[in-house]
Protein backbone atom coordinates (compact mmCIF):
# COMPACT_ATOMS: atom_id res chain seq x y z
CA UNK A 1 0.00 0.00 0.00
CA UNK A 2 1.18 3.49 -0.83
CA UNK A 3 2.41 5.55 2.11
CA UNK A 4 0.60 8.90 2.15
CA UNK A 5 1.92 12.12 3.61
CA UNK A 6 -0.77 13.08 6.09
CA UNK A 7 0.40 16.69 6.17
CA UNK A 8 0.03 16.90 2.41
CA UNK A 9 -2.55 14.26 1.56
CA UNK A 10 -3.29 15.49 -1.96
CA UNK A 11 -2.04 12.19 -3.41
CA UNK A 12 -4.17 10.09 -1.08
CA UNK A 13 -7.52 8.54 -1.98
CA UNK A 14 -10.45 10.90 -1.26
CA UNK A 15 -11.47 9.06 1.92
CA UNK A 16 -8.06 9.77 3.45
CA UNK A 17 -7.95 13.44 2.58
CA UNK A 18 -8.96 16.01 5.08
CA UNK A 19 -11.24 18.77 3.97
CA UNK A 20 -9.88 22.05 2.73
CA UNK A 21 -11.10 23.80 5.86
CA UNK A 22 -8.49 22.03 7.98
CA UNK A 23 -11.05 21.06 10.58
CA UNK A 24 -12.45 17.93 9.00
CA UNK A 25 -11.38 14.59 10.32
CA UNK A 26 -12.49 12.54 7.32
CA UNK A 27 -12.14 13.24 3.63
CA UNK A 28 -14.91 12.64 1.12
CA UNK A 29 -16.36 9.19 1.78
CA UNK A 30 -14.11 8.49 4.76
CA UNK A 31 -16.78 8.69 7.41
CA UNK A 32 -19.02 6.45 5.32
CA UNK A 33 -16.31 3.78 5.14
CA UNK A 34 -15.56 3.98 8.86
CA UNK A 35 -19.24 3.72 9.78
CA UNK A 36 -19.70 0.76 7.46
CA UNK A 37 -16.64 -0.97 8.98
CA UNK A 38 -17.91 -0.41 12.52
CA UNK A 39 -21.36 -1.72 11.58
CA UNK A 40 -19.76 -4.73 9.86
CA UNK A 41 -17.90 -5.48 13.09
CA UNK A 42 -21.24 -5.58 14.90
CA UNK A 43 -24.71 -4.08 14.35
CA UNK A 44 -24.93 -0.70 16.07
CA UNK A 45 -27.16 2.25 16.85
CA UNK A 46 -26.22 5.77 15.75
CA UNK A 47 -25.22 6.87 19.22
CA UNK A 48 -22.98 3.80 19.61
CA UNK A 49 -21.26 4.75 16.36
CA UNK A 50 -20.65 8.30 17.57
CA UNK A 51 -19.11 6.97 20.77
CA UNK A 52 -17.03 4.35 18.90
CA UNK A 53 -15.48 7.02 16.65
CA UNK A 54 -14.87 9.33 19.58
CA UNK A 55 -13.18 6.50 21.48
CA UNK A 56 -10.98 5.52 18.51
CA UNK A 57 -9.84 9.14 18.22
CA UNK A 58 -8.97 9.33 21.89
CA UNK A 59 -11.75 11.82 22.62
CA UNK A 60 -10.24 14.47 20.34
CA UNK A 61 -13.23 14.38 17.98
CA UNK A 62 -16.83 13.37 18.31
CA UNK A 63 -18.95 13.44 15.16
CA UNK A 64 -22.24 15.25 15.55
CA UNK A 65 -25.58 13.50 15.10
CA UNK A 66 -26.14 15.93 12.22
CA UNK A 67 -23.27 14.23 10.39
CA UNK A 68 -23.80 10.63 11.50
CA UNK A 69 -27.52 10.15 10.88
CA UNK A 70 -27.59 11.50 7.30
CA UNK A 71 -24.59 9.29 6.51
CA UNK A 72 -26.40 6.27 7.95
CA UNK A 73 -29.42 7.12 5.81
CA UNK A 74 -27.15 7.30 2.77
CA UNK A 75 -25.64 3.90 3.62
CA UNK A 76 -29.16 2.48 3.85
CA UNK A 77 -30.16 4.07 0.52
CA UNK A 78 -27.03 2.61 -1.08
CA UNK A 79 -28.07 -0.84 0.15
CA UNK A 80 -24.99 -1.19 2.34
CA UNK A 81 -26.92 -1.44 5.62
CA UNK A 82 -30.39 -2.41 6.74
CA UNK A 83 -32.20 -0.76 9.60
CA UNK A 84 -34.47 -2.38 12.13
CA UNK A 85 -36.38 -0.40 14.70
CA UNK A 86 -36.25 -1.65 18.25
CA UNK A 87 -38.53 -0.87 21.13
CA UNK A 88 -38.11 2.73 22.12
CA UNK A 89 -37.63 3.72 18.46
CA UNK A 90 -33.87 3.13 18.37
CA UNK A 91 -32.60 2.07 14.96
CA UNK A 92 -30.16 -0.81 14.71
CA UNK A 93 -27.94 -0.77 11.60
CA UNK A 94 -26.71 -4.07 10.16
CA UNK A 95 -24.34 -4.49 7.22
CA UNK A 96 -25.64 -6.19 4.06
CA UNK A 97 -23.77 -8.48 1.68
CA UNK A 98 -23.46 -5.51 -0.68
CA UNK A 99 -21.98 -3.46 2.16
CA UNK A 100 -19.38 -6.16 2.86
CA UNK A 101 -18.46 -6.24 -0.83
CA UNK A 102 -18.05 -2.46 -0.77
CA UNK A 103 -15.76 -2.74 2.25
CA UNK A 104 -13.66 -5.39 0.52
CA UNK A 105 -13.34 -3.18 -2.55
CA UNK A 106 -12.07 -0.33 -0.34
CA UNK A 107 -10.12 -2.40 2.19
CA UNK A 108 -6.91 -0.40 1.76
CA UNK A 109 -8.65 2.91 2.44
CA UNK A 110 -10.50 1.44 5.43
CA UNK A 111 -7.28 0.06 6.92
CA UNK A 112 -5.52 3.41 6.45
CA UNK A 113 -8.42 5.32 8.00
CA UNK A 114 -8.52 3.04 11.02
CA UNK A 115 -4.75 3.26 11.42
CA UNK A 116 -4.94 7.05 11.27
CA UNK A 117 -7.73 7.04 13.82
CA UNK A 118 -5.67 4.81 16.11
CA UNK A 119 -2.98 7.49 16.07
CA UNK A 120 -5.57 10.09 16.99
CA UNK A 121 -5.69 11.42 13.41
CA UNK A 122 -3.30 13.93 11.93
CA UNK A 123 -3.09 16.95 14.14
CA UNK A 124 -5.31 15.34 16.74
CA UNK A 125 -2.82 13.88 19.11
CA UNK A 126 -0.91 12.40 16.20
CA UNK A 127 1.69 14.27 14.21
CA UNK A 128 0.76 17.85 15.25
CA UNK A 129 0.30 18.96 18.86
CA UNK A 130 -3.17 20.36 19.60
CA UNK A 131 -1.96 23.94 20.28
CA UNK A 132 -0.21 24.01 16.88
CA UNK A 133 -3.31 22.61 15.18
CA UNK A 134 -5.44 25.29 16.86
CA UNK A 135 -3.02 28.04 15.82
CA UNK A 136 -2.98 26.82 12.20
CA UNK A 137 -6.78 26.77 12.22
CA UNK A 138 -6.91 30.30 13.65
CA UNK A 139 -4.46 31.52 11.00
CA UNK A 140 -6.49 29.97 8.19
CA UNK A 141 -9.69 31.44 9.59
CA UNK A 142 -8.19 34.91 9.98
CA UNK A 143 -6.80 34.83 6.44
CA UNK A 144 -10.07 33.57 5.02
CA UNK A 145 -12.07 36.26 6.82
CA UNK A 146 -9.69 39.03 5.78
CA UNK A 147 -9.46 37.91 2.15
CA UNK A 148 -13.25 37.43 1.91
CA UNK A 149 -13.88 40.95 3.22
CA UNK A 150 -13.36 44.28 1.53
CA UNK A 151 -10.79 44.28 -1.26
CA UNK A 152 -7.22 44.77 -0.08
CA UNK A 153 -5.00 47.54 -1.34
CA UNK A 154 -1.39 46.88 -2.31
CA UNK A 155 -0.03 48.01 1.06
CA UNK A 156 -2.35 45.62 2.95
CA UNK A 157 -1.45 42.72 0.66
CA UNK A 158 2.26 43.29 1.30
CA UNK A 159 1.66 43.68 5.04
CA UNK A 160 -0.13 40.32 5.20
CA UNK A 161 2.60 38.64 3.14
CA UNK A 162 5.25 40.15 5.43
CA UNK A 163 3.51 38.81 8.55
CA UNK A 164 3.24 35.32 7.00
CA UNK A 165 6.86 35.37 5.81
CA UNK A 166 8.07 36.48 9.25
CA UNK A 167 6.09 33.71 10.95
CA UNK A 168 7.56 31.15 8.54
CA UNK A 169 11.12 32.41 9.18
CA UNK A 170 10.65 32.29 12.95
CA UNK A 171 9.23 28.76 12.81
CA UNK A 172 12.11 27.57 10.62
CA UNK A 173 14.63 28.86 13.19
CA UNK A 174 13.06 26.98 16.10
XYZ file of N, CA and C in Angstrom:
522
model
N 0.839 -1.182 0.000
C 0.000 0.000 0.000
C 0.880 1.238 0.000
N 0.432 2.243 -0.730
C 1.177 3.486 -0.832
C 1.168 4.213 0.511
N 2.295 4.794 0.876
C 2.410 5.547 2.108
C 2.078 6.995 1.805
N 1.047 7.546 2.435
C 0.602 8.900 2.146
C 1.165 9.873 3.165
N 1.474 11.055 2.723
C 1.919 12.120 3.608
C 0.675 12.771 4.194
N 0.449 12.573 5.477
C -0.770 13.085 6.090
C -0.776 14.594 6.224
N 0.390 15.236 6.135
C 0.397 16.692 6.170
C 0.131 17.266 4.795
N 0.319 16.478 3.775
C 0.028 16.898 2.407
C -0.634 15.733 1.690
N -1.900 15.473 2.022
C -2.554 14.262 1.563
C -3.141 14.375 0.161
N -2.679 15.313 -0.646
C -3.290 15.488 -1.963
C -3.202 14.240 -2.827
N -2.187 13.398 -2.609
C -2.043 12.193 -3.405
C -2.810 11.003 -2.846
N -3.452 11.189 -1.707
C -4.170 10.086 -1.081
C -5.552 9.909 -1.693
N -6.133 8.720 -1.536
C -7.516 8.539 -1.984
C -8.427 9.526 -1.258
N -9.580 9.882 -1.859
C -10.452 10.900 -1.263
C -10.833 10.621 0.186
N -11.043 9.361 0.550
C -11.467 9.062 1.916
C -10.396 9.406 2.944
N -9.140 9.490 2.515
C -8.060 9.769 3.452
C -7.706 11.245 3.497
N -8.265 12.013 2.582
C -7.954 13.441 2.578
C -8.790 14.144 3.613
N -8.206 15.134 4.195
C -8.960 16.009 5.077
C -9.543 17.092 4.219
N -10.603 17.696 4.718
C -11.242 18.770 3.969
C -10.353 19.975 3.863
N -10.671 20.850 2.935
C -9.881 22.051 2.727
C -9.949 23.013 3.876
N -10.960 22.885 4.745
C -11.097 23.803 5.863
C -10.150 23.501 6.991
N -9.462 22.365 6.955
C -8.493 22.034 7.981
C -9.119 21.449 9.229
N -10.442 21.548 9.375
C -11.053 21.060 10.576
C -11.727 19.711 10.415
N -11.762 19.187 9.234
C -12.449 17.934 8.999
C -11.539 16.757 9.326
N -12.132 15.782 9.959
C -11.376 14.586 10.317
C -11.318 13.625 9.140
N -12.414 13.490 8.415
C -12.489 12.535 7.320
C -12.612 13.276 5.985
N -11.965 12.720 4.968
C -12.143 13.244 3.625
C -13.435 12.715 3.048
N -13.682 13.061 1.786
C -14.906 12.637 1.122
C -15.036 11.110 1.154
N -16.107 10.631 1.734
C -16.364 9.192 1.777
C -15.702 8.477 2.941
N -14.826 9.136 3.668
C -14.106 8.488 4.756
C -15.007 8.087 5.912
N -15.872 8.994 6.311
C -16.779 8.686 7.412
C -17.690 7.526 7.028
N -18.144 7.524 5.788
C -19.021 6.451 5.320
C -18.329 5.086 5.451
N -17.058 5.041 5.051
C -16.313 3.780 5.144
C -16.104 3.358 6.597
N -15.792 4.311 7.447
C -15.564 3.980 8.862
C -16.856 3.480 9.500
N -17.966 4.168 9.223
C -19.240 3.718 9.785
C -19.580 2.313 9.292
N -19.379 2.075 8.011
C -19.695 0.760 7.460
C -18.824 -0.319 8.115
N -17.538 -0.008 8.320
C -16.644 -0.968 8.977
C -17.109 -1.273 10.399
N -17.457 -0.223 11.142
C -17.906 -0.411 12.519
C -19.198 -1.219 12.575
N -20.099 -0.967 11.619
C -21.360 -1.721 11.575
C -21.089 -3.163 11.161
N -20.110 -3.369 10.280
C -19.757 -4.727 9.861
C -19.170 -5.510 11.034
N -18.456 -4.814 11.903
C -17.901 -5.485 13.088
C -19.016 -5.992 13.997
N -20.055 -5.162 14.148
C -21.244 -5.584 14.901
C -22.354 -4.565 14.636
N -23.594 -5.018 14.557
C -24.709 -4.078 14.353
C -24.719 -3.029 15.467
N -24.998 -1.784 15.084
C -24.929 -0.700 16.070
C -26.016 0.337 15.836
N -26.281 1.091 16.905
C -27.161 2.253 16.847
C -26.307 3.471 16.528
N -26.950 4.548 16.090
C -26.225 5.767 15.748
C -25.385 6.302 16.891
N -25.962 6.335 18.080
C -25.223 6.867 19.224
C -24.001 6.007 19.528
N -24.124 4.695 19.387
C -22.978 3.803 19.614
C -21.864 4.107 18.608
N -22.250 4.437 17.389
C -21.255 4.752 16.360
C -20.522 6.056 16.691
N -21.279 7.037 17.163
C -20.648 8.301 17.572
C -19.614 8.036 18.665
N -20.013 7.264 19.651
C -19.106 6.966 20.766
C -17.915 6.119 20.315
N -18.135 5.190 19.384
C -17.030 4.349 18.901
C -15.982 5.193 18.177
N -16.431 6.148 17.358
C -15.483 7.016 16.647
C -14.752 7.908 17.647
N -15.489 8.477 18.564
C -14.872 9.334 19.582
C -13.808 8.558 20.359
N -14.126 7.327 20.717
C -13.179 6.500 21.477
C -11.935 6.190 20.647
N -12.130 5.856 19.370
C -10.984 5.524 18.511
C -10.071 6.729 18.294
N -10.648 7.936 18.393
C -9.841 9.144 18.223
C -9.390 9.721 19.563
N -9.480 8.911 20.588
C -8.969 9.331 21.894
C -9.706 10.521 22.479
N -10.954 10.717 22.075
C -11.745 11.816 22.617
C -11.473 13.158 21.960
N -10.573 13.189 20.970
C -10.236 14.468 20.336
C -11.294 14.929 19.342
N -12.172 14.034 18.935
C -13.225 14.378 17.979
C -14.427 13.493 18.233
N -15.582 14.111 18.184
C -16.830 13.372 18.309
C -17.748 13.857 17.200
N -18.088 12.979 16.259
C -18.948 13.437 15.161
C -20.329 13.804 15.694
N -20.929 14.807 15.100
C -22.241 15.245 15.554
C -23.327 14.342 14.974
N -24.449 14.255 15.664
C -25.577 13.496 15.103
C -25.982 14.039 13.730
N -25.797 15.335 13.507
C -26.138 15.931 12.221
C -25.257 15.445 11.080
N -24.152 14.827 11.398
C -23.267 14.230 10.392
C -23.515 12.731 10.305
N -23.673 12.095 11.454
C -23.805 10.630 11.501
C -25.117 10.149 10.875
N -26.233 10.714 11.311
C -27.518 10.155 10.880
C -27.769 10.313 9.378
N -27.436 11.445 8.760
C -27.589 11.497 7.295
C -26.673 10.497 6.572
N -25.498 10.256 7.129
C -24.587 9.288 6.510
C -25.152 7.874 6.642
N -25.758 7.585 7.783
C -26.396 6.273 7.952
C -27.569 6.105 6.985
N -28.315 7.171 6.779
C -29.421 7.121 5.809
C -28.874 6.863 4.410
N -27.770 7.510 4.082
C -27.151 7.299 2.768
C -26.692 5.843 2.620
N -26.071 5.301 3.672
C -25.638 3.896 3.621
C -26.837 2.965 3.406
N -27.944 3.288 4.032
C -29.157 2.484 3.848
C -29.663 2.623 2.408
N -29.686 3.844 1.892
C -30.161 4.068 0.521
C -29.259 3.390 -0.511
N -27.978 3.280 -0.177
C -27.029 2.614 -1.080
C -27.136 1.088 -0.989
N -27.916 0.602 -0.022
C -28.074 -0.836 0.154
C -26.936 -1.476 0.928
N -26.134 -0.655 1.598
C -24.989 -1.186 2.345
C -25.351 -1.589 3.771
N -26.442 -1.042 4.288
C -26.920 -1.439 5.615
C -28.436 -1.580 5.565
N -28.944 -2.363 6.510
C -30.391 -2.410 6.736
C -30.642 -1.837 8.111
N -31.859 -1.372 8.322
C -32.198 -0.759 9.596
C -33.416 -1.461 10.171
N -33.310 -1.833 11.418
C -34.466 -2.382 12.129
C -34.738 -1.487 13.330
N -36.001 -1.268 13.581
C -36.380 -0.396 14.697
C -36.702 -1.254 15.907
N -36.046 -0.915 17.006
C -36.247 -1.650 18.245
C -37.245 -0.911 19.116
N -37.617 -1.535 20.201
C -38.529 -0.865 21.132
C -37.870 0.427 21.609
N -38.649 1.429 21.749
C -38.108 2.734 22.115
C -37.738 3.553 20.897
N -37.882 2.983 19.703
C -37.634 3.716 18.464
C -36.185 3.755 18.026
N -35.285 3.135 18.774
C -33.867 3.134 18.370
C -33.693 2.275 17.128
N -32.843 2.770 16.225
C -32.604 2.070 14.960
C -31.278 1.323 15.013
N -31.353 0.031 14.727
C -30.158 -0.813 14.709
C -29.729 -1.014 13.259
N -28.473 -0.666 12.957
C -27.939 -0.775 11.599
C -27.115 -2.052 11.480
N -27.391 -2.800 10.414
C -26.708 -4.067 10.161
C -26.168 -4.052 8.733
N -24.942 -4.504 8.559
C -24.337 -4.495 7.221
C -25.011 -5.549 6.333
N -25.097 -5.250 5.047
C -25.638 -6.188 4.058
C -24.483 -6.843 3.312
N -24.803 -7.837 2.495
C -23.766 -8.478 1.676
C -23.145 -7.452 0.732
N -23.976 -6.564 0.204
C -23.458 -5.509 -0.684
C -22.516 -4.572 0.083
N -22.846 -4.296 1.328
C -21.984 -3.463 2.159
C -20.633 -4.123 2.419
N -20.654 -5.430 2.648
C -19.384 -6.160 2.864
C -18.536 -6.149 1.582
N -19.194 -6.304 0.446
C -18.456 -6.239 -0.827
C -17.824 -4.861 -1.009
N -18.575 -3.822 -0.657
C -18.046 -2.456 -0.770
C -16.824 -2.283 0.136
N -16.906 -2.823 1.340
C -15.762 -2.737 2.253
C -14.550 -3.462 1.690
N -14.781 -4.644 1.115
C -13.663 -5.391 0.523
C -13.026 -4.608 -0.615
N -13.857 -3.957 -1.413
C -13.343 -3.178 -2.546
C -12.516 -1.973 -2.080
N -12.771 -1.504 -0.874
C -12.071 -0.327 -0.339
C -11.256 -0.680 0.902
N -10.819 -1.915 0.992
C -10.124 -2.397 2.189
C -8.884 -1.565 2.520
N -8.110 -1.194 1.516
C -6.907 -0.401 1.758
C -7.219 0.938 2.399
N -8.253 1.614 1.879
C -8.651 2.907 2.444
C -9.167 2.737 3.867
N -9.950 1.692 4.086
C -10.497 1.442 5.429
C -9.360 1.199 6.412
N -8.416 0.352 6.023
C -7.284 0.063 6.918
C -6.495 1.337 7.239
N -6.274 2.164 6.226
C -5.521 3.406 6.454
C -6.295 4.360 7.354
N -7.603 4.444 7.144
C -8.418 5.315 8.001
C -8.382 4.845 9.450
N -8.527 3.553 9.650
C -8.523 3.038 11.017
C -7.155 3.212 11.670
N -6.106 3.053 10.880
C -4.754 3.257 11.419
C -4.570 4.715 11.815
N -5.041 5.616 10.958
C -4.935 7.047 11.269
C -5.734 7.384 12.517
N -6.913 6.791 12.633
C -7.731 7.043 13.816
C -7.037 6.512 15.071
N -6.363 5.378 14.957
C -5.665 4.810 16.110
C -4.560 5.735 16.602
N -4.021 6.523 15.681
C -2.983 7.490 16.066
C -3.594 8.780 16.573
N -4.908 8.870 16.563
C -5.574 10.093 16.985
C -5.819 11.020 15.817
N -5.490 10.594 14.599
C -5.689 11.423 13.408
C -4.605 12.461 13.306
N -4.327 12.923 12.090
C -3.296 13.934 11.929
C -3.697 15.211 12.640
N -2.820 15.706 13.454
C -3.090 16.951 14.139
C -4.008 16.785 15.336
N -4.399 15.574 15.620
C -5.308 15.344 16.735
C -4.662 14.354 17.695
N -3.534 14.757 18.213
C -2.818 13.879 19.106
C -1.824 13.022 18.346
N -1.804 13.173 17.029
C -0.906 12.399 16.201
C 0.328 13.208 15.889
N 0.475 13.635 14.641
C 1.693 14.270 14.211
C 1.814 15.734 14.637
N 0.697 16.448 14.858
C 0.764 17.850 15.253
C 0.156 18.017 16.645
N 0.862 18.702 17.537
C 0.296 18.957 18.860
C -0.953 19.843 18.743
N -1.894 19.635 19.651
C -3.166 20.360 19.604
C -3.003 21.880 19.572
N -2.085 22.490 20.352
C -1.956 23.944 20.282
C -1.504 24.430 18.893
N -0.649 23.639 18.233
C -0.209 24.010 16.881
C -1.379 23.877 15.912
N -2.134 22.796 16.037
C -3.307 22.608 15.179
C -4.290 23.765 15.349
N -4.529 24.177 16.586
C -5.436 25.290 16.857
C -4.917 26.571 16.233
N -3.618 26.823 16.378
C -3.025 28.042 15.824
C -3.117 28.050 14.298
N -2.868 26.910 13.667
C -2.984 26.821 12.204
C -4.422 27.100 11.788
N -5.367 26.538 12.519
C -6.784 26.768 12.222
C -7.119 28.254 12.359
N -6.637 28.870 13.442
C -6.908 30.300 13.652
C -6.317 31.143 12.523
N -5.102 30.782 12.086
C -4.461 31.525 10.997
C -5.287 31.400 9.711
N -5.674 30.180 9.389
C -6.495 29.972 8.186
C -7.788 30.763 8.253
N -8.426 30.729 9.427
C -9.693 31.440 9.594
C -9.487 32.947 9.434
N -8.458 33.476 10.071
C -8.187 34.914 9.983
C -7.901 35.323 8.544
N -7.100 34.526 7.842
C -6.802 34.832 6.441
C -8.065 34.758 5.580
N -8.836 33.720 5.795
C -10.067 33.569 5.021
C -10.987 34.768 5.247
N -11.176 35.149 6.502
C -12.075 36.262 6.817
C -11.559 37.564 6.211
N -10.247 37.770 6.296
C -9.695 39.030 5.780
C -9.759 39.064 4.253
N -9.453 37.949 3.615
C -9.456 37.913 2.150
C -10.878 37.900 1.588
N -11.853 37.445 2.379
C -13.246 37.434 1.913
C -13.929 38.779 2.149
N -13.291 39.650 2.910
C -13.876 40.953 3.219
C -13.648 41.963 2.103
N -13.578 43.196 2.499
C -13.363 44.284 1.532
C -12.057 44.056 0.773
N -12.021 44.471 -0.482
C -10.786 44.283 -1.264
C -9.586 44.931 -0.571
N -8.442 44.276 -0.699
C -7.218 44.772 -0.082
C -6.484 45.699 -1.055
N -5.856 46.723 -0.478
C -4.995 47.537 -1.338
C -3.592 46.924 -1.336
N -2.729 47.435 -2.162
C -1.386 46.877 -2.310
C -0.623 46.869 -0.998
N -0.746 47.932 -0.214
C -0.032 48.008 1.061
C -0.509 46.911 2.014
N -1.806 46.658 2.066
C -2.348 45.619 2.947
C -1.903 44.232 2.487
N -1.892 44.025 1.188
C -1.452 42.723 0.661
C -0.007 42.460 1.067
N 0.850 43.457 0.920
C 2.262 43.287 1.297
C 2.414 43.119 2.810
N 1.588 43.811 3.579
C 1.661 43.680 5.040
C 1.293 42.253 5.469
N 0.260 41.699 4.869
C -0.131 40.316 5.199
C 0.971 39.350 4.789
N 1.505 39.521 3.596
C 2.595 38.644 3.138
C 3.805 38.760 4.051
N 4.119 39.970 4.515
C 5.252 40.153 5.431
C 5.027 39.411 6.750
N 3.818 39.500 7.287
C 3.507 38.811 8.546
C 3.667 37.301 8.364
N 3.147 36.760 7.256
C 3.238 35.322 7.004
C 4.685 34.896 6.794
N 5.444 35.695 6.031
C 6.863 35.370 5.807
C 7.644 35.399 7.115
N 7.373 36.378 7.965
C 8.068 36.481 9.248
C 7.739 35.278 10.133
N 6.482 34.884 10.159
C 6.094 33.714 10.955
C 6.812 32.469 10.436
N 6.877 32.315 9.133
C 7.563 31.155 8.543
C 9.041 31.161 8.919
N 9.692 32.318 8.830
C 11.116 32.406 9.178
C 11.336 32.050 10.649
N 10.500 32.564 11.520
C 10.647 32.288 12.955
C 10.440 30.805 13.253
N 9.482 30.195 12.599
C 9.234 28.756 12.813
C 10.416 27.932 12.318
N 10.963 28.307 11.172
C 12.111 27.571 10.619
C 13.320 27.622 11.545
N 13.474 28.704 12.298
C 14.631 28.857 13.186
C 14.468 28.117 14.504
N 13.293 27.665 14.812
C 13.064 26.980 16.104
C 13.794 25.659 16.171
